[in-house]
GROMACS .gro file of C-alpha atoms in nm:
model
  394
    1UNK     CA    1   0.000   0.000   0.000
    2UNK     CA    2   0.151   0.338  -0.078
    3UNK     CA    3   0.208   0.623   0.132
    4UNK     CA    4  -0.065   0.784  -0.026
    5UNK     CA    5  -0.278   0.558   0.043
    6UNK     CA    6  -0.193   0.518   0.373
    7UNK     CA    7  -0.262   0.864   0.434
    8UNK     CA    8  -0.574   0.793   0.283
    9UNK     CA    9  -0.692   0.628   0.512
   10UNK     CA   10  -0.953   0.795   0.747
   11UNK     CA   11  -1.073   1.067   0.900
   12UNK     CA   12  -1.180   0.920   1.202
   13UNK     CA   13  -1.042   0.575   1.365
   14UNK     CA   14  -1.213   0.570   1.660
   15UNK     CA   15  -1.600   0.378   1.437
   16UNK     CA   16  -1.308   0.157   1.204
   17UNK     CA   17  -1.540  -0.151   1.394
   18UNK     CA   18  -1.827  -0.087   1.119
   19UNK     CA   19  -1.788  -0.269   0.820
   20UNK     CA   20  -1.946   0.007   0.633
   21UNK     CA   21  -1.814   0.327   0.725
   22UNK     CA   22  -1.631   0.538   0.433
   23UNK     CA   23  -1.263   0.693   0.507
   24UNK     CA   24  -1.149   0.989   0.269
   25UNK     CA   25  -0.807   0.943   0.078
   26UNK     CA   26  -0.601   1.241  -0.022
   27UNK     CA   27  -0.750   1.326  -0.343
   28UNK     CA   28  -1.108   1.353  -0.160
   29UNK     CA   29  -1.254   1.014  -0.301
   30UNK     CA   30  -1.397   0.809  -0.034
   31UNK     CA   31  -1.339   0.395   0.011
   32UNK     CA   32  -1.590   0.264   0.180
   33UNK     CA   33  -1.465   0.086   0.464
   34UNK     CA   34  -1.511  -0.354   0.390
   35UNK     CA   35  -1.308  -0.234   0.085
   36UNK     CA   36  -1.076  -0.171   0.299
   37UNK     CA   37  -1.075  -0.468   0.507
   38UNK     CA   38  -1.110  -0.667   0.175
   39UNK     CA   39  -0.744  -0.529   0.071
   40UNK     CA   40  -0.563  -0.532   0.386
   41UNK     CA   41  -0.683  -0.892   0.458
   42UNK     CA   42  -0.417  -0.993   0.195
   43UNK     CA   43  -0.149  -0.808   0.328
   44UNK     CA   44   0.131  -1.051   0.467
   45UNK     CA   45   0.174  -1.044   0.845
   46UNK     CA   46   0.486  -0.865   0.844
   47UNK     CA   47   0.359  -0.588   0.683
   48UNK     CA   48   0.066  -0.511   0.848
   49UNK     CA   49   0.301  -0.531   1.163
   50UNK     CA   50   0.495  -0.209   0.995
   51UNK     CA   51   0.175  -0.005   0.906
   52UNK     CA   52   0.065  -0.050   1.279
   53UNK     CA   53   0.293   0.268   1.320
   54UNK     CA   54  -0.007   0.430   1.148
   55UNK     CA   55  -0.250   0.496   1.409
   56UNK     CA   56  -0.562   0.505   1.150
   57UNK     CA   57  -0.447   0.163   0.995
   58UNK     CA   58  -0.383   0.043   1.394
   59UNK     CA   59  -0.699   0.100   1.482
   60UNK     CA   60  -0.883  -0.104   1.193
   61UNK     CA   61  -0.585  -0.379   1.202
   62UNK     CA   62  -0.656  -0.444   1.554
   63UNK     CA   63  -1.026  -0.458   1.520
   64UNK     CA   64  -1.174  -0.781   1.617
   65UNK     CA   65  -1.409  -0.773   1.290
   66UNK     CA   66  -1.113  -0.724   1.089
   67UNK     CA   67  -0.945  -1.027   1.277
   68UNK     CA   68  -1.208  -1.280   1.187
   69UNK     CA   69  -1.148  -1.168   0.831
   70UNK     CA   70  -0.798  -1.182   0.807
   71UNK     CA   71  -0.829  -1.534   0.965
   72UNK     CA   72  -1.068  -1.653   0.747
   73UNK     CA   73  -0.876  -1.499   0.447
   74UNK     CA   74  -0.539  -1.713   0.584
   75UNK     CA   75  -0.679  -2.049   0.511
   76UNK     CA   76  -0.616  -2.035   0.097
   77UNK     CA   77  -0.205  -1.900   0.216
   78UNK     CA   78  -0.007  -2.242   0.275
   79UNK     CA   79   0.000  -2.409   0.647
   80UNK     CA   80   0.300  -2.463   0.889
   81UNK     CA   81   0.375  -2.713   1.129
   82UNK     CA   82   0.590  -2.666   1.426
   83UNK     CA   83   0.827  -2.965   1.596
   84UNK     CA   84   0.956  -2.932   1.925
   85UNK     CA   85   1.333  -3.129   2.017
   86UNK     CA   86   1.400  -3.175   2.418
   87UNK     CA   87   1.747  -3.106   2.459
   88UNK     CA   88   1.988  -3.065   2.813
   89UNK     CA   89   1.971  -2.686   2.741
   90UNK     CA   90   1.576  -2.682   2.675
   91UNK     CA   91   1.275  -2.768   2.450
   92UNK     CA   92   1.345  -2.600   2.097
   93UNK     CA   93   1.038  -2.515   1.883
   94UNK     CA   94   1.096  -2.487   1.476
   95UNK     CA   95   0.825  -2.448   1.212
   96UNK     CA   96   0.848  -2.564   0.813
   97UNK     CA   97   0.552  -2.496   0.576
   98UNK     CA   98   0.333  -2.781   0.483
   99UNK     CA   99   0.359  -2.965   0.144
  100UNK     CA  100   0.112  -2.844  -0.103
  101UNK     CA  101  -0.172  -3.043  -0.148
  102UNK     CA  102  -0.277  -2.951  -0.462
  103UNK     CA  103   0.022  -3.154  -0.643
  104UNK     CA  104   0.066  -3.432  -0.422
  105UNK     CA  105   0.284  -3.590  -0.732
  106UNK     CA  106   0.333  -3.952  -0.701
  107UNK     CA  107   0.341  -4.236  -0.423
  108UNK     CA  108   0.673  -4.248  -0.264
  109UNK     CA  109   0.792  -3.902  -0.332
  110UNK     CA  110   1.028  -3.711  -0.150
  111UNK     CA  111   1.096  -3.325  -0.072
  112UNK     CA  112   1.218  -3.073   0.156
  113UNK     CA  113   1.117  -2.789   0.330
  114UNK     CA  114   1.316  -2.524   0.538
  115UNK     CA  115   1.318  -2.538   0.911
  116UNK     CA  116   1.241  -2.180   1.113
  117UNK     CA  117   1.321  -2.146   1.466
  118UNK     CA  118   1.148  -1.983   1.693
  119UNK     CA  119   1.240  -1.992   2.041
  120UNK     CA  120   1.346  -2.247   2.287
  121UNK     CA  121   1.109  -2.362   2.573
  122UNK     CA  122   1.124  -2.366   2.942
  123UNK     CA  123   1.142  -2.725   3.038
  124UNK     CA  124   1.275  -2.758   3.445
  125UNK     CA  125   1.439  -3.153   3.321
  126UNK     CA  126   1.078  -3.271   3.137
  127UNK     CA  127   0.810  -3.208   2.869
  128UNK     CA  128   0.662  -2.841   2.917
  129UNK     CA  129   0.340  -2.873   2.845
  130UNK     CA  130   0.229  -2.637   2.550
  131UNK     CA  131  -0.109  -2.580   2.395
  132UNK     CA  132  -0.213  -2.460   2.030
  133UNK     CA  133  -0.423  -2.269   1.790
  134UNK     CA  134  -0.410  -2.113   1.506
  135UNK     CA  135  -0.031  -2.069   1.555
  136UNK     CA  136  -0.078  -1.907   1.902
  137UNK     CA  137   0.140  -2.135   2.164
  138UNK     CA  138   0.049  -2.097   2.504
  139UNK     CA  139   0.346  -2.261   2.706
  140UNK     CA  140   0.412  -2.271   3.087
  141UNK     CA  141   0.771  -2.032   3.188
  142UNK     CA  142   0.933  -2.042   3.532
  143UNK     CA  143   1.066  -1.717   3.699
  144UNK     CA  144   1.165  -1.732   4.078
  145UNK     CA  145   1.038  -2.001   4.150
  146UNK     CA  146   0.714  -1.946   3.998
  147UNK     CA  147   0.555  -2.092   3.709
  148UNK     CA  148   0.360  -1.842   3.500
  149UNK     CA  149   0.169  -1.873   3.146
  150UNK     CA  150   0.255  -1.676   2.814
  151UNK     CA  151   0.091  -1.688   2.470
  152UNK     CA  152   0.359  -1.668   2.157
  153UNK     CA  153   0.251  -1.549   1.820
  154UNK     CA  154   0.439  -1.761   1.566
  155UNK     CA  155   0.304  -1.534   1.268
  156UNK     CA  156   0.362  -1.218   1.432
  157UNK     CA  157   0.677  -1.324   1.686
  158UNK     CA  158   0.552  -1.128   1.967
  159UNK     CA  159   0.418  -1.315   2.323
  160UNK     CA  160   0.251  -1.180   2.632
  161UNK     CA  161   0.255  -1.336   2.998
  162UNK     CA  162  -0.081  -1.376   3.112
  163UNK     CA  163  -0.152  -1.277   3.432
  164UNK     CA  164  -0.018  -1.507   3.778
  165UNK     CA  165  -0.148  -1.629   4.052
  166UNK     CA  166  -0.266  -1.381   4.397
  167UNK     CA  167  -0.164  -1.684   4.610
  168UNK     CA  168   0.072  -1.978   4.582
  169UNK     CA  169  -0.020  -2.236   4.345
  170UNK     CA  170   0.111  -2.456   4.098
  171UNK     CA  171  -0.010  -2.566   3.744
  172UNK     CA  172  -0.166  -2.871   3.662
  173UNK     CA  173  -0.269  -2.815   3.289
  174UNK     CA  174  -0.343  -2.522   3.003
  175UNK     CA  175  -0.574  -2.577   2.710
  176UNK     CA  176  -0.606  -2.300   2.480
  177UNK     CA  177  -0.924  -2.234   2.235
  178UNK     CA  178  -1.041  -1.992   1.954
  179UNK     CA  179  -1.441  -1.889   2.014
  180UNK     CA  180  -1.539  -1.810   1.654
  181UNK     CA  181  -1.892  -1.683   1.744
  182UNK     CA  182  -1.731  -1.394   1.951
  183UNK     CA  183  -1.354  -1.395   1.771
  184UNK     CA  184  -1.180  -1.429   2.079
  185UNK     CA  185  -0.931  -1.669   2.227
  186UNK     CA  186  -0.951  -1.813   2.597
  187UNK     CA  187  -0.707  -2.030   2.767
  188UNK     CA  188  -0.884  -2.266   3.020
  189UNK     CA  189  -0.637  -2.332   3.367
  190UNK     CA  190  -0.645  -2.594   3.555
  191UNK     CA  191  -0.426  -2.552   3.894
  192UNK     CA  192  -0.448  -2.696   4.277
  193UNK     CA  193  -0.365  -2.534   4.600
  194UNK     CA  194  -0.327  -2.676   4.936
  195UNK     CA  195  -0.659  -2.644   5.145
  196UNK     CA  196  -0.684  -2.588   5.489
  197UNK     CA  197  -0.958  -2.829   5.549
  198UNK     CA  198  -0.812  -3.117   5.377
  199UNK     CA  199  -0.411  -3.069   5.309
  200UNK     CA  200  -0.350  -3.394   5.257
  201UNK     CA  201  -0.615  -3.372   4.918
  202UNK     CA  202  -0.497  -3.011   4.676
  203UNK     CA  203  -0.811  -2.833   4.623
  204UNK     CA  204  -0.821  -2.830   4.204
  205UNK     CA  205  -0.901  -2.540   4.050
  206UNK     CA  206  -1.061  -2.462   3.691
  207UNK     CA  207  -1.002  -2.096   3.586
  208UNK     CA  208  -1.048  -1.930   3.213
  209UNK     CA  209  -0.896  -1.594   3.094
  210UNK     CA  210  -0.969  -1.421   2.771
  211UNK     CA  211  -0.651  -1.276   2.572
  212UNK     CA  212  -0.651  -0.948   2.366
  213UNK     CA  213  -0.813  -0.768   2.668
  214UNK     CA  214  -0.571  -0.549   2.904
  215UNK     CA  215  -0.792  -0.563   3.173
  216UNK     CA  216  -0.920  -0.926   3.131
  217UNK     CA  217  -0.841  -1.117   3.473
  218UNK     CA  218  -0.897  -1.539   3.557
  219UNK     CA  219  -1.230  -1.605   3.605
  220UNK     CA  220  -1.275  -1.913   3.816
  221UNK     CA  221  -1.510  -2.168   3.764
  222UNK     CA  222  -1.807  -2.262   3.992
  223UNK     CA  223  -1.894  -2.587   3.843
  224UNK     CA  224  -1.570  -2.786   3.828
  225UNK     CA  225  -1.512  -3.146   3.735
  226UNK     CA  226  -1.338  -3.421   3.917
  227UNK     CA  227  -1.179  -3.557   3.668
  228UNK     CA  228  -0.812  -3.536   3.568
  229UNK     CA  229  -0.704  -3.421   3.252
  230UNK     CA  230  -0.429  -3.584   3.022
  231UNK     CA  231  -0.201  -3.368   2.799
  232UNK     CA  232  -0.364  -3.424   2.432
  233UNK     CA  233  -0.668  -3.196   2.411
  234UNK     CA  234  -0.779  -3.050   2.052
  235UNK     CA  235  -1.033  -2.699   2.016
  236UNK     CA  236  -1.329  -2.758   1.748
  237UNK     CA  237  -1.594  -2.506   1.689
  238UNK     CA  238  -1.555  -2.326   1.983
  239UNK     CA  239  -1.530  -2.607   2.218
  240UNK     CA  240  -1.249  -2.777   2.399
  241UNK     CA  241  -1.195  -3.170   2.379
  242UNK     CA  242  -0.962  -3.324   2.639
  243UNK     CA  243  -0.934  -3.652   2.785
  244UNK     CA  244  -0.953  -3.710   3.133
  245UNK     CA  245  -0.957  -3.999   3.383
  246UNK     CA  246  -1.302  -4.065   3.576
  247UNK     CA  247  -1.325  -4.182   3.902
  248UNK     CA  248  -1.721  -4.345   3.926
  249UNK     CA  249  -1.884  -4.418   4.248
  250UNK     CA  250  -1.759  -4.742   4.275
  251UNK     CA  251  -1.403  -4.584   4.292
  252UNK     CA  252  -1.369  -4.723   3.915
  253UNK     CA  253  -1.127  -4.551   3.697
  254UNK     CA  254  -1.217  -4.482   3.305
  255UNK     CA  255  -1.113  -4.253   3.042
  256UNK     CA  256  -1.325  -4.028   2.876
  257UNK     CA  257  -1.425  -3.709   2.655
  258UNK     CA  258  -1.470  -3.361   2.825
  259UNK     CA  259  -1.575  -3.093   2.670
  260UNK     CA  260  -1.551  -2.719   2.716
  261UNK     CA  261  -1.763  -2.503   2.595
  262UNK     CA  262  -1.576  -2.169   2.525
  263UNK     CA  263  -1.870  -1.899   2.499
  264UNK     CA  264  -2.090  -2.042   2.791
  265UNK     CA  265  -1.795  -2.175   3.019
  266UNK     CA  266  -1.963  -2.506   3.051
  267UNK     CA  267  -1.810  -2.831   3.106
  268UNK     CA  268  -2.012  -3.178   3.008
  269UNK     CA  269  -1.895  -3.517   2.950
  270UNK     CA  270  -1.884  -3.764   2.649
  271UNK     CA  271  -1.898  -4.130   2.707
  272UNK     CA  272  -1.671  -4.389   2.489
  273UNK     CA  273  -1.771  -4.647   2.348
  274UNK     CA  274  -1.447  -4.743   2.155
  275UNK     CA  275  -1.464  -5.136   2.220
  276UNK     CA  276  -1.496  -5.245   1.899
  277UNK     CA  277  -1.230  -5.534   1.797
  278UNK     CA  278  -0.949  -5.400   1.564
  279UNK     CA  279  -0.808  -5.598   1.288
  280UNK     CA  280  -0.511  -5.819   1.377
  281UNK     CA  281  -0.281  -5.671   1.126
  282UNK     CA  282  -0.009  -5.446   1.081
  283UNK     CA  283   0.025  -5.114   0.951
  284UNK     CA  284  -0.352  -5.010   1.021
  285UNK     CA  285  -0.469  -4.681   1.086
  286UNK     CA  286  -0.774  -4.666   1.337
  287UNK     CA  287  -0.914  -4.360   1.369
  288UNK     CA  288  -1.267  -4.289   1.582
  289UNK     CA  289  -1.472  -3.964   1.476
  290UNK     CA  290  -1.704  -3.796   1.701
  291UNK     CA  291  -1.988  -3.750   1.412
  292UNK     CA  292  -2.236  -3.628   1.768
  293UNK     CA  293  -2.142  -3.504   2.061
  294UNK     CA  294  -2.500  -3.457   2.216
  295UNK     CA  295  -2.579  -3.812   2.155
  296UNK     CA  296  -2.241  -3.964   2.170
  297UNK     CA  297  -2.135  -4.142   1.868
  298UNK     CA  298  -1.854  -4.262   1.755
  299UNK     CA  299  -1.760  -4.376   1.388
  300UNK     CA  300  -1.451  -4.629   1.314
  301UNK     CA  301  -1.252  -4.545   1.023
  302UNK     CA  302  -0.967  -4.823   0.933
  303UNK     CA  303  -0.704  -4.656   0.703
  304UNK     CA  304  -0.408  -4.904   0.497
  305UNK     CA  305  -0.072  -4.771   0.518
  306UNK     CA  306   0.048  -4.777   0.163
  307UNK     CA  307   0.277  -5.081   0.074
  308UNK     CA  308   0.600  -4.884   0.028
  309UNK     CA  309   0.620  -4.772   0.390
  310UNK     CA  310   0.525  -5.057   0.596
  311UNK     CA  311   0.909  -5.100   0.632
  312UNK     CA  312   0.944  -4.736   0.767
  313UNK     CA  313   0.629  -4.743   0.981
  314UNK     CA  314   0.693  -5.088   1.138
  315UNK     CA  315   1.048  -5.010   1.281
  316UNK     CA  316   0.997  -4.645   1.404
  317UNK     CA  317   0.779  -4.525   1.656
  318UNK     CA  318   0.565  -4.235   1.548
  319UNK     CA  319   0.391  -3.933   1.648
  320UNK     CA  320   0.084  -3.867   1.459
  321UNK     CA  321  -0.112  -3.514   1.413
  322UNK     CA  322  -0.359  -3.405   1.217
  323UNK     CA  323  -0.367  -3.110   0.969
  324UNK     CA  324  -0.690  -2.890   0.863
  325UNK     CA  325  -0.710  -3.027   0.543
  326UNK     CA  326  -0.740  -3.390   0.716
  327UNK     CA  327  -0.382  -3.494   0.606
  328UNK     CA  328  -0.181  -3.682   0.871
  329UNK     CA  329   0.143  -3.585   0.997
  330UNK     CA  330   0.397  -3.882   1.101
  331UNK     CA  331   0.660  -3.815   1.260
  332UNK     CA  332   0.953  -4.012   1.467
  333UNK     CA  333   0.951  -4.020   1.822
  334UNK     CA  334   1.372  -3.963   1.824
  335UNK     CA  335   1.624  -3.754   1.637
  336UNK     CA  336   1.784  -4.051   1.485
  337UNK     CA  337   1.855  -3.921   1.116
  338UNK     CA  338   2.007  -3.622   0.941
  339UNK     CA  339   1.774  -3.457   0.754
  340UNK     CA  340   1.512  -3.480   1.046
  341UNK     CA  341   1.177  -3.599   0.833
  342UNK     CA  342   0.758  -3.615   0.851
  343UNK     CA  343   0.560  -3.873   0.655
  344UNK     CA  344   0.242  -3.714   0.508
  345UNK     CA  345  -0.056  -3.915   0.425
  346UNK     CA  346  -0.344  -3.848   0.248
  347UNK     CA  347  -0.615  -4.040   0.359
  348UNK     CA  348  -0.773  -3.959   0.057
  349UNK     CA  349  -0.527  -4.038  -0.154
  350UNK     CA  350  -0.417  -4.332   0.027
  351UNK     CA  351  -0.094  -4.219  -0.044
  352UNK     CA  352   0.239  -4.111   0.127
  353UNK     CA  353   0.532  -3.870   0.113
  354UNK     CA  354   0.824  -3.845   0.292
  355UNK     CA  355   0.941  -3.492   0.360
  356UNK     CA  356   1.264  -3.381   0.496
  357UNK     CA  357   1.359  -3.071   0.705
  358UNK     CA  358   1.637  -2.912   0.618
  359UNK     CA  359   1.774  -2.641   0.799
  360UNK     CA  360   1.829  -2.762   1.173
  361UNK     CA  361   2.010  -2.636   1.402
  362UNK     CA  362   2.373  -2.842   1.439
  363UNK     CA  363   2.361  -2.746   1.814
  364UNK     CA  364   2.006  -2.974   1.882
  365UNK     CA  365   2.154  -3.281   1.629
  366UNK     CA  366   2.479  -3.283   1.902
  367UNK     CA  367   2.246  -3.128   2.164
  368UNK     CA  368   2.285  -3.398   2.491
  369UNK     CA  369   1.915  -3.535   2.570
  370UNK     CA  370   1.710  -3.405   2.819
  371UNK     CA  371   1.619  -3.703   3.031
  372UNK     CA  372   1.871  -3.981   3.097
  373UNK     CA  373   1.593  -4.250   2.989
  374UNK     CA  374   1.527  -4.110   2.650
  375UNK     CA  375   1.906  -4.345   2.615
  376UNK     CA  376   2.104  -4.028   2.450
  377UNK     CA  377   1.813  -3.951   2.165
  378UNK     CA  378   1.678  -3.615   2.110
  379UNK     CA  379   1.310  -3.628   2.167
  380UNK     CA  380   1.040  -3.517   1.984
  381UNK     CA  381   0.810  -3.336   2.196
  382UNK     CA  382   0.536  -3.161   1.998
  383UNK     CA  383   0.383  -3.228   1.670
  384UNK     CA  384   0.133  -2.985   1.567
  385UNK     CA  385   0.028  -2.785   1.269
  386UNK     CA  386  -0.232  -2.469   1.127
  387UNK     CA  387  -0.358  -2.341   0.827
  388UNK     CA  388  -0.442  -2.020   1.011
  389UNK     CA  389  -0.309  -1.712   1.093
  390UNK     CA  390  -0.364  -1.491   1.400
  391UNK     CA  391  -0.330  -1.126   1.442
  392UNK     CA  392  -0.294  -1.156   1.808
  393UNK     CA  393  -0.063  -0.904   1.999
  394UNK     CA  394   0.047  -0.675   1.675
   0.00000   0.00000   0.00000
């Protein structure tokens, strides 16, 4: 956009929310404001980080309406996905773009992508625990002592610490989700503290914060479940999905689906009923889709693992994500070879690539591991990927 333009840009900043306001440029013609929106929304990150100098183009940049535009808009620009390597010195995040999907080209094809690094993690000698959306990383940082939470914006490279705790307390879990009715993000808390009437039993908390606002503080939750959440959690249409461990009546212990419901704050719980036999052969894919989450059911999808990399699949362990277009990400458990690499299959398709990343840092390939039973391999930690881009904290 040219300086003219820029200029151009409006008389008044403070109503840029309407969609349909009008904003005079310098030779007196008027644009009317979701033409605007319609041009910047295909303005690269980086630059709209530049023309937030402009306090006009600030104010419409940082509008939430424009936000749900521009990451609606991001979904046609090509998709990342981030690793994370545990080393002695820390957990070290990098990002490569995703292979295009549009020309798969042919069964047993290889390529390579770049690697970008980002930033290493706090890890205190074991996993952090990190959640995900939309390129936004919420991950937990120590500092005296104290464990806090911060937000990082791998689009924009700018992060935030979110506010701590008034009394002393220490962090069970973080799950963070995108509420696309409002266009905000939350992250939901989950944290224990000792309790005066019972101090042998923590008293568990349940706590949700919404980012973008400077005067947002943790609102705790009345209604809190008993359960106790594992790591791998997922956000879909405004709604959190974790697993959790159930303790019935009966003192019986089960796993099972909670939700979260971002815009009310409510918590419910979705039975499995996952006991269906699997096939008794190798290099199956099983994969169960919640098709209803009011009435609870489950459908069994059994995917074949082309012939070509049964070899590959069979000896490694794997990690296995998810993209947005519904390919699957594959990748090894250990830092064993040099290029690091991803399988990507196409369910689809039924096909597979192999795609290495080039562009490592030497110091995480000679990088000493960060737990002495991980036998001197560098782990992989996170596996995660977007198709989305958020505007948060420019």
């Amino acid at each position: 956009m040219s300086d003219s333009t820029n200029e151009a840009v409006m008389e008044s900043a403070s109503s840029a929310s309407s969609p349909i306001k009008r904003r005079k440029i310098s030779d007196g013609t008027k644009l009317p404001m979701d033409m605007i929106m319609e041009i910047l929304k295909r303005v690269p990150v980086e630059t709209l980080g530049y023309w937030c100098v402009s306090k006009p183009l600030a104010s419409i940049i940082r509008n939430r309406h424009f936000k749900k535009l521009f990451l609606a808009h991001s979904s046609s620009r090509p998709g990342r996905f981030f690793v994370s390597f545990g080393c002695k010195d820390g957990c070290h995040l990098l990002s490569s773009p995703l292979p295009n999907q549009t020309h798969p080209g042919e069964e047993g094809d290889t390529l390579s992508v770049a690697a970008t690094y980002h930033m290493k993690l706090p890890s205190r000698l074991r996993k952090p625990k990190a959640s995900w959306i939309h390129g936004l990383i919420c991950y937990e940082s120590f500092q005296h002592l104290r464990s806090t939470l911060k937000v990082y914006n791998s689009t924009t490279r700018r992060s935030t610490t979110l506010p701590d705790f008034d009394e002393p307390r220490s962090i069970i879990t973080h799950m963070l989700g995108y509420d696309p009715v409002d266009g905000v993000y939350k992250v939901l808390r989950m944290s224990s503290r000792n309790d005066e009437m019972a101090p042998q039993v923590p008293k568990r908390i349940f706590e949700v914060l919404t980012l973008g606002d400077d005067h947002s503080t943790w609102k705790m939750i009345q209604e809190c479940p008993c359960y106790m959440p594992f790591d791998s959690h997922i956000c879909i249409d405004g709604v959190l999905y974790y697993y959790a461990c159930v303790v019935d009546q009966g003192l019986e212990k089960e796993a099972a689906l909670v939700s979260f419901d971002l815009r009310s704050e409510k918590f419910g719980l979705i039975r499995e009923s996952l006991d269906c036999p699997l096939e008794k052969k190798k290099n199956l894919g099983v994969l169960w889709v919640l098709e209803d989450a009011v009435t609870h059911e489950w459908v069994k999808k059994v995917f074949v693992f082309p012939s070509l990399w049964k070899s590959v699949i069979s000896f490694y362990s794997f990690q296995i994500s998810v993209t947005d277009a519904g390919e699957f990400l594959l990748a090894p458990r250990a830092l064993r070879t040099r290029p690091y690499y991803v399988l990507c299959y196409d369910p689809k398709r039924e096909s597979m690539r192999k795609v290495f990343i080039e562009g490592v840092p030497e110091h995480i390939y000679t990088s000493s591991c960060l737990r002495r039973r991980e036998r001197g391999f560098i782990s992989l930690y996170h596996l995660f990927s977007t198709q989305l881009e958020s505007l948060m904290f420019l």
